[in-house]
Structures are given as C-alpha cells and as structure tokens.
CSV table of C-alpha atoms and ligand atoms in Angstrom, one decimal:
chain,number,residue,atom,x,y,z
A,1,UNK,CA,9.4,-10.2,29.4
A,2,UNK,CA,8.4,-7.2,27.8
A,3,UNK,CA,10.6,-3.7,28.5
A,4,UNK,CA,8.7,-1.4,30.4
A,5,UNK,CA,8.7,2.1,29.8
A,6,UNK,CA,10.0,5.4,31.3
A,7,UNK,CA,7.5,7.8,31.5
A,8,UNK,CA,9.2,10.0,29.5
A,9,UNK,CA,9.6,7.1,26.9
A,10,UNK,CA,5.5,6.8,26.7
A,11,UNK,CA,5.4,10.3,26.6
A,12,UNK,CA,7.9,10.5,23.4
A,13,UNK,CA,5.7,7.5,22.0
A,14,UNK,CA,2.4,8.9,22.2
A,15,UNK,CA,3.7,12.4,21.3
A,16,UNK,CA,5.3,10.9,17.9
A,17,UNK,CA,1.6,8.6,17.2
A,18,UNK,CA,-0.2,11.4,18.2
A,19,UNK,CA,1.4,13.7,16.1
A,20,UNK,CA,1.1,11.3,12.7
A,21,UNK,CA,-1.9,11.6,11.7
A,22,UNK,CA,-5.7,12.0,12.8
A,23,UNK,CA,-8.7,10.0,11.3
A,24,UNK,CA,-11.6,11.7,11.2
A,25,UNK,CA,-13.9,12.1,14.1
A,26,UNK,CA,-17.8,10.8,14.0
A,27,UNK,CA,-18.7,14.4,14.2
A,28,UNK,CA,-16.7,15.9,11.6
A,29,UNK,CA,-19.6,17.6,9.5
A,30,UNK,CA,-21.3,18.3,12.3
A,31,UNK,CA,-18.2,21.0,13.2
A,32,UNK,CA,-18.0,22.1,9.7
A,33,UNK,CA,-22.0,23.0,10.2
A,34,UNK,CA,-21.9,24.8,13.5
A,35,UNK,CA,-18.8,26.5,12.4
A,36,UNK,CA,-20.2,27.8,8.8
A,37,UNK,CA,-23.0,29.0,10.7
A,38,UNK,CA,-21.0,31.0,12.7
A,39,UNK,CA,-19.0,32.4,10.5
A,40,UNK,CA,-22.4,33.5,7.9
A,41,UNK,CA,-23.5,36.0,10.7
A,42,UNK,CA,-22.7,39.5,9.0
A,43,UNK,CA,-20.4,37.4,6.4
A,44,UNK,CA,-20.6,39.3,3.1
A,45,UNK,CA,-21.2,36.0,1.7
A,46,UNK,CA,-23.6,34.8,4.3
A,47,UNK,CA,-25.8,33.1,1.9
A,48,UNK,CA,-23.5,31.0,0.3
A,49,UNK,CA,-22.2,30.3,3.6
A,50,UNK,CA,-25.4,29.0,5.5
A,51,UNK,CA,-25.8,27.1,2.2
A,52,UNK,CA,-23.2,25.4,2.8
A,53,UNK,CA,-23.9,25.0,6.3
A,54,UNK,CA,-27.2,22.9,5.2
A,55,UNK,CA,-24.8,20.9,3.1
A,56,UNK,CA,-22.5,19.8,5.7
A,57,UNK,CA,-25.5,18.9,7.7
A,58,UNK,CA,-26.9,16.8,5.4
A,59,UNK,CA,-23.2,15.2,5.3
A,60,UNK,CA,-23.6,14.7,8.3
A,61,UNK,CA,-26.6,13.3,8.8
A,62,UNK,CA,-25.6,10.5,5.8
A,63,UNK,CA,-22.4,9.8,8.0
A,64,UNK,CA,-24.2,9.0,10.8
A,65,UNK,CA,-27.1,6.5,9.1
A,66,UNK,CA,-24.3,4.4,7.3
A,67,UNK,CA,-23.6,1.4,7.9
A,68,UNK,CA,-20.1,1.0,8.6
A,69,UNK,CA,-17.5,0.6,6.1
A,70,UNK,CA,-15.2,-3.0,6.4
A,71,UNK,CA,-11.8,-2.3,6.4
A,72,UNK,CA,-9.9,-2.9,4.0
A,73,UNK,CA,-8.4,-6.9,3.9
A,74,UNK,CA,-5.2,-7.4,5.5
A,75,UNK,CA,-3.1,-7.9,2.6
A,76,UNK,CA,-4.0,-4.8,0.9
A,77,UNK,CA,-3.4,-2.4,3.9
A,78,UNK,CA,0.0,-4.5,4.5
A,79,UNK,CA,1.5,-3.8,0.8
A,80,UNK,CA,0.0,-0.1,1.1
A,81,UNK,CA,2.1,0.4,4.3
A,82,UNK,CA,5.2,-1.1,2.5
A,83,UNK,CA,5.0,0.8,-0.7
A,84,UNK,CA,3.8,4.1,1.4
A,85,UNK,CA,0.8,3.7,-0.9
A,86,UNK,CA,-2.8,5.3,0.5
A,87,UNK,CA,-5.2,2.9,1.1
A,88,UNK,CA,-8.3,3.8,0.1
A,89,UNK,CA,-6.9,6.1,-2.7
A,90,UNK,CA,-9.3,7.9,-4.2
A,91,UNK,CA,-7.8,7.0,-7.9
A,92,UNK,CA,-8.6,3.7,-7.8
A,93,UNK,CA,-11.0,2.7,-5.0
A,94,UNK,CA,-14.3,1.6,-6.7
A,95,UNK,CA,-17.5,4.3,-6.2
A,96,UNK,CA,-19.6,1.8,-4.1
A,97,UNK,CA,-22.7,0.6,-5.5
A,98,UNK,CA,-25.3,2.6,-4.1
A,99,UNK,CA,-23.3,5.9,-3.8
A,100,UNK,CA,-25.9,7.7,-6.3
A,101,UNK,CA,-28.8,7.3,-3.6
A,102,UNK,CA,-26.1,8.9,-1.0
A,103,UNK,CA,-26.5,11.3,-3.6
A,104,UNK,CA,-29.9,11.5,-3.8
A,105,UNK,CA,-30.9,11.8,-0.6
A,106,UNK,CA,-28.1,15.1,0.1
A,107,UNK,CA,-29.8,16.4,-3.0
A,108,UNK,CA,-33.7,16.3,-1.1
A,109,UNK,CA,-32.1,17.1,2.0
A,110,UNK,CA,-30.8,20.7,1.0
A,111,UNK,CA,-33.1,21.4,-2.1
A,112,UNK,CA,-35.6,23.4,-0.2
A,113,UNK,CA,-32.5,25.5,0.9
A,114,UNK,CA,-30.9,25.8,-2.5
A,115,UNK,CA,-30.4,28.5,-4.7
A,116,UNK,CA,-33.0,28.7,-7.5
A,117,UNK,CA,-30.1,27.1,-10.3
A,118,UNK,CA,-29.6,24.0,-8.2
A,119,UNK,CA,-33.0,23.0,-7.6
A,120,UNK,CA,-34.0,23.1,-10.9
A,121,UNK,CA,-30.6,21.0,-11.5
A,122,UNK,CA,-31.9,18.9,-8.6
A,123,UNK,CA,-35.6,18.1,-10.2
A,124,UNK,CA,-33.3,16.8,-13.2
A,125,UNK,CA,-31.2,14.7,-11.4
A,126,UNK,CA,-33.1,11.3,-11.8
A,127,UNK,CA,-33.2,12.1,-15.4
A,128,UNK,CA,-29.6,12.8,-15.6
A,129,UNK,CA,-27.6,9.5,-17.2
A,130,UNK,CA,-26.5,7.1,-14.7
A,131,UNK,CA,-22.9,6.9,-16.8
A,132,UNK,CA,-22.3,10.5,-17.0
A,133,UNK,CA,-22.6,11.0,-13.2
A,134,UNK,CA,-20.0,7.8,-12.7
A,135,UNK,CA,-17.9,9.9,-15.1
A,136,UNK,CA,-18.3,13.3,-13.1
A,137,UNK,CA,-17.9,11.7,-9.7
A,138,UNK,CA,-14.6,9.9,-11.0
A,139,UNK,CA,-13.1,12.9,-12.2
A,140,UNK,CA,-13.9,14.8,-9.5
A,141,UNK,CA,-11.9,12.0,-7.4
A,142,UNK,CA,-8.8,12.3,-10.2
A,143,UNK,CA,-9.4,16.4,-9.8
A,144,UNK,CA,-9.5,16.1,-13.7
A,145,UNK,CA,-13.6,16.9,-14.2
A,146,UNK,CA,-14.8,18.9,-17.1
A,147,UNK,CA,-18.1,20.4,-16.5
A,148,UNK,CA,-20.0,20.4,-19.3
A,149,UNK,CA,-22.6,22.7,-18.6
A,150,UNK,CA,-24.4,25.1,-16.1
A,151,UNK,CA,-26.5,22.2,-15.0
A,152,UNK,CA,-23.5,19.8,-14.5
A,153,UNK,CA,-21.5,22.7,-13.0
A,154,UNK,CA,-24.9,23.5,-10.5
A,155,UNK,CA,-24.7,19.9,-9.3
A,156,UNK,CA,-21.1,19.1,-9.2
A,157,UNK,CA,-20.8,20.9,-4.9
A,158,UNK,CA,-23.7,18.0,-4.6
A,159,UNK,CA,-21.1,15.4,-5.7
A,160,UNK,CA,-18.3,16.7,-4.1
A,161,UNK,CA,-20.4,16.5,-0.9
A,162,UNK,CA,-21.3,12.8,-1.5
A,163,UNK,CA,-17.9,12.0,-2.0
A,164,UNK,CA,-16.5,13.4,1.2
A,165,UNK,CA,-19.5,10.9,3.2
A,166,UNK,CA,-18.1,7.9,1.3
A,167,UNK,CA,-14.3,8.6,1.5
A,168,UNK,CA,-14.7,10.2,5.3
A,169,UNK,CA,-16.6,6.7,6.1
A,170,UNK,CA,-14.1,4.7,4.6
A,171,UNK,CA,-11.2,6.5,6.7
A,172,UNK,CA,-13.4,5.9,9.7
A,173,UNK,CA,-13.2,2.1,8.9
A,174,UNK,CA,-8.8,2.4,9.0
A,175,UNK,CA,-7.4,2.1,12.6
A,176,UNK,CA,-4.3,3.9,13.3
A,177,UNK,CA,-2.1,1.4,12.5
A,178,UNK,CA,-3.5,1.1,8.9
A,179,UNK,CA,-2.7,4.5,7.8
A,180,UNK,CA,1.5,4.2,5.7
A,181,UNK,CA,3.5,6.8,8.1
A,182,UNK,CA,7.2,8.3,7.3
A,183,UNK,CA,6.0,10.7,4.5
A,184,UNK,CA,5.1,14.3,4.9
A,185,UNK,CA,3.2,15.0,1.7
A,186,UNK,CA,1.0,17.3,-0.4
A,187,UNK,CA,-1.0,14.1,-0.6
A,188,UNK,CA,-3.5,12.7,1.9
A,189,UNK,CA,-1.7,9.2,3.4
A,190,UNK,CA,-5.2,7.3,3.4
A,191,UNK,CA,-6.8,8.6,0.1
A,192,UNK,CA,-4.0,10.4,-1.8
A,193,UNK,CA,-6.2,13.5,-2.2
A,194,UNK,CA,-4.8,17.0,-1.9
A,195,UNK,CA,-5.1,19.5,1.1
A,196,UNK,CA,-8.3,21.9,1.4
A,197,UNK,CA,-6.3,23.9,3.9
A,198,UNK,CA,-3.7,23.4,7.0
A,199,UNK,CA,-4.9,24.0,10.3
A,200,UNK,CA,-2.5,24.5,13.4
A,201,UNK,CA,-3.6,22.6,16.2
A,202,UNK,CA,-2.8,23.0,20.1
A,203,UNK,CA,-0.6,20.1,20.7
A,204,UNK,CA,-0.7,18.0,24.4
A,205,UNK,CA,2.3,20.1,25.4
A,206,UNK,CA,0.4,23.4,24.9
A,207,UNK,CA,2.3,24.7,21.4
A,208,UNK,CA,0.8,24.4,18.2
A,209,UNK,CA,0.8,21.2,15.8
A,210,UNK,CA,0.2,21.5,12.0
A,211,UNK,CA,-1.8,19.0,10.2
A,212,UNK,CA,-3.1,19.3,6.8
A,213,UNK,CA,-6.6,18.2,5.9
A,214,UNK,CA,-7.6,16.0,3.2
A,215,UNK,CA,-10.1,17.5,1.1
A,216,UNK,CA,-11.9,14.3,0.3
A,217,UNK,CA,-12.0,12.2,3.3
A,218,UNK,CA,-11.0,14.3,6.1
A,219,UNK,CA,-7.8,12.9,7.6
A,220,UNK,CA,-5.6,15.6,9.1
A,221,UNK,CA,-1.3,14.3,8.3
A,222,UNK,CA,1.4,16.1,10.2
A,223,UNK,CA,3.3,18.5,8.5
A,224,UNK,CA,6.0,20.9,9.6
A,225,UNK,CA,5.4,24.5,10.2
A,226,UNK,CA,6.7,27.1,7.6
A,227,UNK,CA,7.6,24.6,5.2
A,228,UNK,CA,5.5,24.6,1.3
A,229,UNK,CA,3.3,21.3,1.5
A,230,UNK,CA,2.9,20.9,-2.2
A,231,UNK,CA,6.4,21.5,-2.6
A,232,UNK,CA,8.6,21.0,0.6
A,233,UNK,CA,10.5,23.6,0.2
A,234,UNK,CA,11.8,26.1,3.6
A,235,UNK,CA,13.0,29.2,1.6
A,236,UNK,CA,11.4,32.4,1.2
A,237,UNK,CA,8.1,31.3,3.1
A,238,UNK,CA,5.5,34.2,3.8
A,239,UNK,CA,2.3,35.1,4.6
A,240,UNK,CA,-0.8,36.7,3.7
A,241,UNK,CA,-3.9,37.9,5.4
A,242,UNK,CA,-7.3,40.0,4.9
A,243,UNK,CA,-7.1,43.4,6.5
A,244,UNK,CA,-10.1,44.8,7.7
A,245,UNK,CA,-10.6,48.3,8.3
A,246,UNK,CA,-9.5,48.1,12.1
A,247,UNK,CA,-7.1,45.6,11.2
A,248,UNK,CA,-7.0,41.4,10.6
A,249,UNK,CA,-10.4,40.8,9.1
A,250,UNK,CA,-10.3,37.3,9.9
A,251,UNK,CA,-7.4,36.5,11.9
A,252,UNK,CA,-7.4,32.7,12.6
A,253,UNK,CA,-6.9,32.8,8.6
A,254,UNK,CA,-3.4,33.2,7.0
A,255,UNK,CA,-2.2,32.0,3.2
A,256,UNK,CA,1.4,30.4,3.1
A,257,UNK,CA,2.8,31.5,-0.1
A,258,UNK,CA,6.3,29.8,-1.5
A,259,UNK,CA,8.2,31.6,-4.3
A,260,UNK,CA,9.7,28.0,-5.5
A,261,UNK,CA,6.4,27.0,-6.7
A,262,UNK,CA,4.5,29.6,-6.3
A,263,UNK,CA,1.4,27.8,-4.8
A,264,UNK,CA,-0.5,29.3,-2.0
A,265,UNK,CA,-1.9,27.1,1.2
A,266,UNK,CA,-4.0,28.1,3.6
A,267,UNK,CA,-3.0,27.8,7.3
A,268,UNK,CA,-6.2,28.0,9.7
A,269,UNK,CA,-4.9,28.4,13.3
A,270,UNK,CA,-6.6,27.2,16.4
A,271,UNK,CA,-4.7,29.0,18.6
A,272,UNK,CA,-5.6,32.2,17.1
A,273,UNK,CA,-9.7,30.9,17.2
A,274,UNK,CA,-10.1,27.5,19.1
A,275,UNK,CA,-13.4,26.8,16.6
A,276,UNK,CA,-11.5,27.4,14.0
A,277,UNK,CA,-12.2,24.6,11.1
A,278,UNK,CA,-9.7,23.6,8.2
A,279,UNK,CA,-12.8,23.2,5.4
A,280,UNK,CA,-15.5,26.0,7.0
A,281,UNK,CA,-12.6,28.8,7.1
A,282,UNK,CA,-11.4,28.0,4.0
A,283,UNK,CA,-14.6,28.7,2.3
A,284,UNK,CA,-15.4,31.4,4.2
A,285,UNK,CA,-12.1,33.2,3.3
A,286,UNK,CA,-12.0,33.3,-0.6
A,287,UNK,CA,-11.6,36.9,-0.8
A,288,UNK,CA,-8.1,35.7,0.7
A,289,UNK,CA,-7.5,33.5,-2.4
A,290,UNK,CA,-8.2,36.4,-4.8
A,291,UNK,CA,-6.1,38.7,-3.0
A,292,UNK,CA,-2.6,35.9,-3.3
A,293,UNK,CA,-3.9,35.2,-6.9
A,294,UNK,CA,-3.2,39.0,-7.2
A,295,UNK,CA,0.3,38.5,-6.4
A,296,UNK,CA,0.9,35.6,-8.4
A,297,UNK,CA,0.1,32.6,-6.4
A,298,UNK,CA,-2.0,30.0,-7.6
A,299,UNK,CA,-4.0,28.4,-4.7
A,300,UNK,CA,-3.1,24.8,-3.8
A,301,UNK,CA,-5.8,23.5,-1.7
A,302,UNK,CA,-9.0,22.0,-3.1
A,303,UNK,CA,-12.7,22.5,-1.7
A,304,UNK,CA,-15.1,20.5,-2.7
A,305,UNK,CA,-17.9,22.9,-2.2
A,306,UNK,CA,-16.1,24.6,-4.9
A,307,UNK,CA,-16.3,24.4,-8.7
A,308,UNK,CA,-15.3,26.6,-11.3
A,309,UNK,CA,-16.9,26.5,-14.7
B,401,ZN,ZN1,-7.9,11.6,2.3
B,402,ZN,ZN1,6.2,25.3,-3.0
C-alpha cells in the first residue's frame, strides 16, 4: 500500500513541482497584448508599442486556431530527461511543413497596422524565395541570422513572431512530467532557447518566485534570485533602473547586471506591478538596455520582436 502523506509532505511536493517550471498558458499572447497596450498609453514609444500589441494578437489568435501539437514519442522525451536535453530544442526540431502560411496569415493580420517599411516588405512576401526564408527562420532559431537587407531586416519581427506560435504550441503539447528538471540554466529546459527577461512571481506562500522566460516558446524555469542566469555566478550582483523625473520611471522593471560576465538581465517583478509581463516590459523598457550598455553591460535576453541590422 501506498505511503500517505503529511500535509506538510504534499505541501513540500507541490511547492518543489510548482516551483520547476511553468508551460505556457493558452492565453499567453493574449497577456502580452493587453499588457503592451497598457503600457503604449503616453509611452514615448507608443507606436511601436501598440504595434506590437497587434502582433501579439495576431499570435494569439494563430495559437488558438491550431490544431494541437502531438507530443513528442515516448522514447525521445525519456532520453531528453536522462541526458537533461530539451525536448523540442529549437536547434534541431524540424520547422513544420506549413509554418510559412502561419507566416502568412500574421503578415495579413497586422499589415494594415504596420509601419509603411513592412508593408511594402509584406506585398513581397509571396515573392520572396521559399529557401531563403527556411534559411532566416533557422537562424533565427540558432540566434545566428544575418539579415541581408532592409527588406529581410523589415520582416524578420514577422518571423520571430511565427516562431514563438509554433515553439509556444509545441510546449503546450509537453506535460509536466516531460520537461528534464535538476538544471538551473541560461537555457530554456524545453526548447534550449535563451531568456527574453526574468520575472519574479508571487509564489503560493505569498513571497516572490523567480522564473526566467524563454524567448521562443514561452516556458518560465525556476531560477534563484540575485544569482547571473547566463553565468551563475552570486558575486558583485546589482541593479539598474530608469529614473523618471519624480523618481522610478517604470518600477516593476530592474536590470541585473554581473561584473563576472558582464551580461545584463532583466528582472520584471510582479510584486512591484501584478500585470507585469516578462516579454511586454521588456520591450517596453529599452531605454533601460541603453542606459546598462552605457556602463558596460552587454544585454543577455533576446526579444524576438527585436532585430538589429
Ligand atoms: Zn523555450
Ligand atoms: Zn554572469
């Protein structure tokens, strides 16, 4: 006969399982919308901003049409547990067949919303070579692309877009169980993509949980407070913010800078701002990420709205 538990034993359990990892909810683009709304009003970059806002809606509206993804066979998510290998890693999981229609249908979703450089990039797009966008889209997924030109450079947020649908439905097809545990990385543990940001959560026992966010496929991993996540190291943490002129100027927002590797990652706090979203605040705070490049950080997180020529 089974052992049954304390209460205090569940309560350990579910704390530790709880605290692993968290697979992305069904509304996950929906948030990022509502929050980069938000956060446009009176934004200096409000534009760009709501932009974005339309793209994330158009995300999410993909998410929700697909068909769901079959998990991954038994075997494969059994030797990715045992090697602490990601399962759907985005190095060498196969683009699915039709992902250039997923494409294609973000692309007329947000082109009467787009700036006038994208929509002429999007009335190329079924002109543009079917090879070159496998290309783009695979480097993208190795963070290795080389944008050849304005028009490449105009569409790439497009791709990066369609590539958070795919990856974030694939995650949706793991269970818990799936996902290799025991690592606390700089690498997501169900696609091996990096961070877009960290965001401090309020945990069940009312204090705040840290969890960085894949920038790809949208899985949150547990990882300590005040400790480098691209590097691990503890020493010489600290932390930057935007000043306003009647002080923080966004406050939920902080970059975690580590003199060992000098790498900067944001840490969005939910305690500070209970909307608060690990991909909207990120995007919304890049005056933060010039003001660390400043002082000699490089910035570790990834956005996939984000490409620079
Ligand atoms: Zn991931
Ligand atoms: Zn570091």
């Amino acid at each position: 006969m089974q052992k049954l538990l304390t209460p205090e034993e569940i309560a350990v359990q579910a704390g530790t399982e709880g605290a692993t990892h968290r697979l992305p909810a069904a509304d996950v683009f929906a948030n990022r919308a509502a929050r980069l709304e938000q956060l446009a009003d009176g934004h200096a970059m409000g534009d760009f901003l709501r932009f974005a806002a339309r793209l994330a809606r158009a995300q999410d509206t993909l998410l929700r049409h697909r068909a769901p993804e079959t998990r991954p066979a038994d075997a494969h998510l059994a030797r990715c547990r045992q090697h602490g290998m990601p399962p759907i890693g985005a190095f060498d999981t196969p683009l699915p067949a039709d992902w250039v229609y997923v494409l294609q249908a973000i692309a007329f979703e947000v082109a009467p919303h787009a700036p006038a450089s994208l929509q002429n990039a999007i009335a190329d797009l079924p002109d543009f070579p079917r090879p070159r966008l496998d290309a783009i889209a695979r480097d993208i997924l190795r963070a290795e692309e080389h944008l050849a030109n304005p028009l490449e450079l105009a569409l790439a947020p497009l791709l990066g877009a369609t590539l958070q649908v795919l990856w974030t439905a694939r995650a949706r097809a793991l269970q818990p169980a799936d996902v290799p545990t025991g690592f606390e990385g700089g690498q997501c543990p169900c696609c091996g993509a990096v961070p877009v940001s960290s965001i401090v959560r309020i945990g069940d026992a009312g204090h705040g949980v840290r969890y960085a966010t894949c920038s790809l496929c949208a899985t949150e991993w547990h990882v300590t407070r005040i400790k480098c996540v691209p590097c691990q190291n503890t020493r010489g943490i600290a932390y930057q913010g935007l000043e306003g002129e009647t002080g923080p100027a966004h406050p939920a927002v902080k970059a975690e800078t580590c003199p060992e590797c000098h790498s900067s990652l944001k840490l969005v706090s939910m305690e500070k701002d209970p909307l608060a979203d690990a991909f909207a605040d990120d995007l919304a705070t890049l005056a933060l990420d010039m003001l660390v490049d400043e002082t000699g950080f490089h910035r570790a997180g990834r956005n996939l709205f984000l490409f620079m020529p």
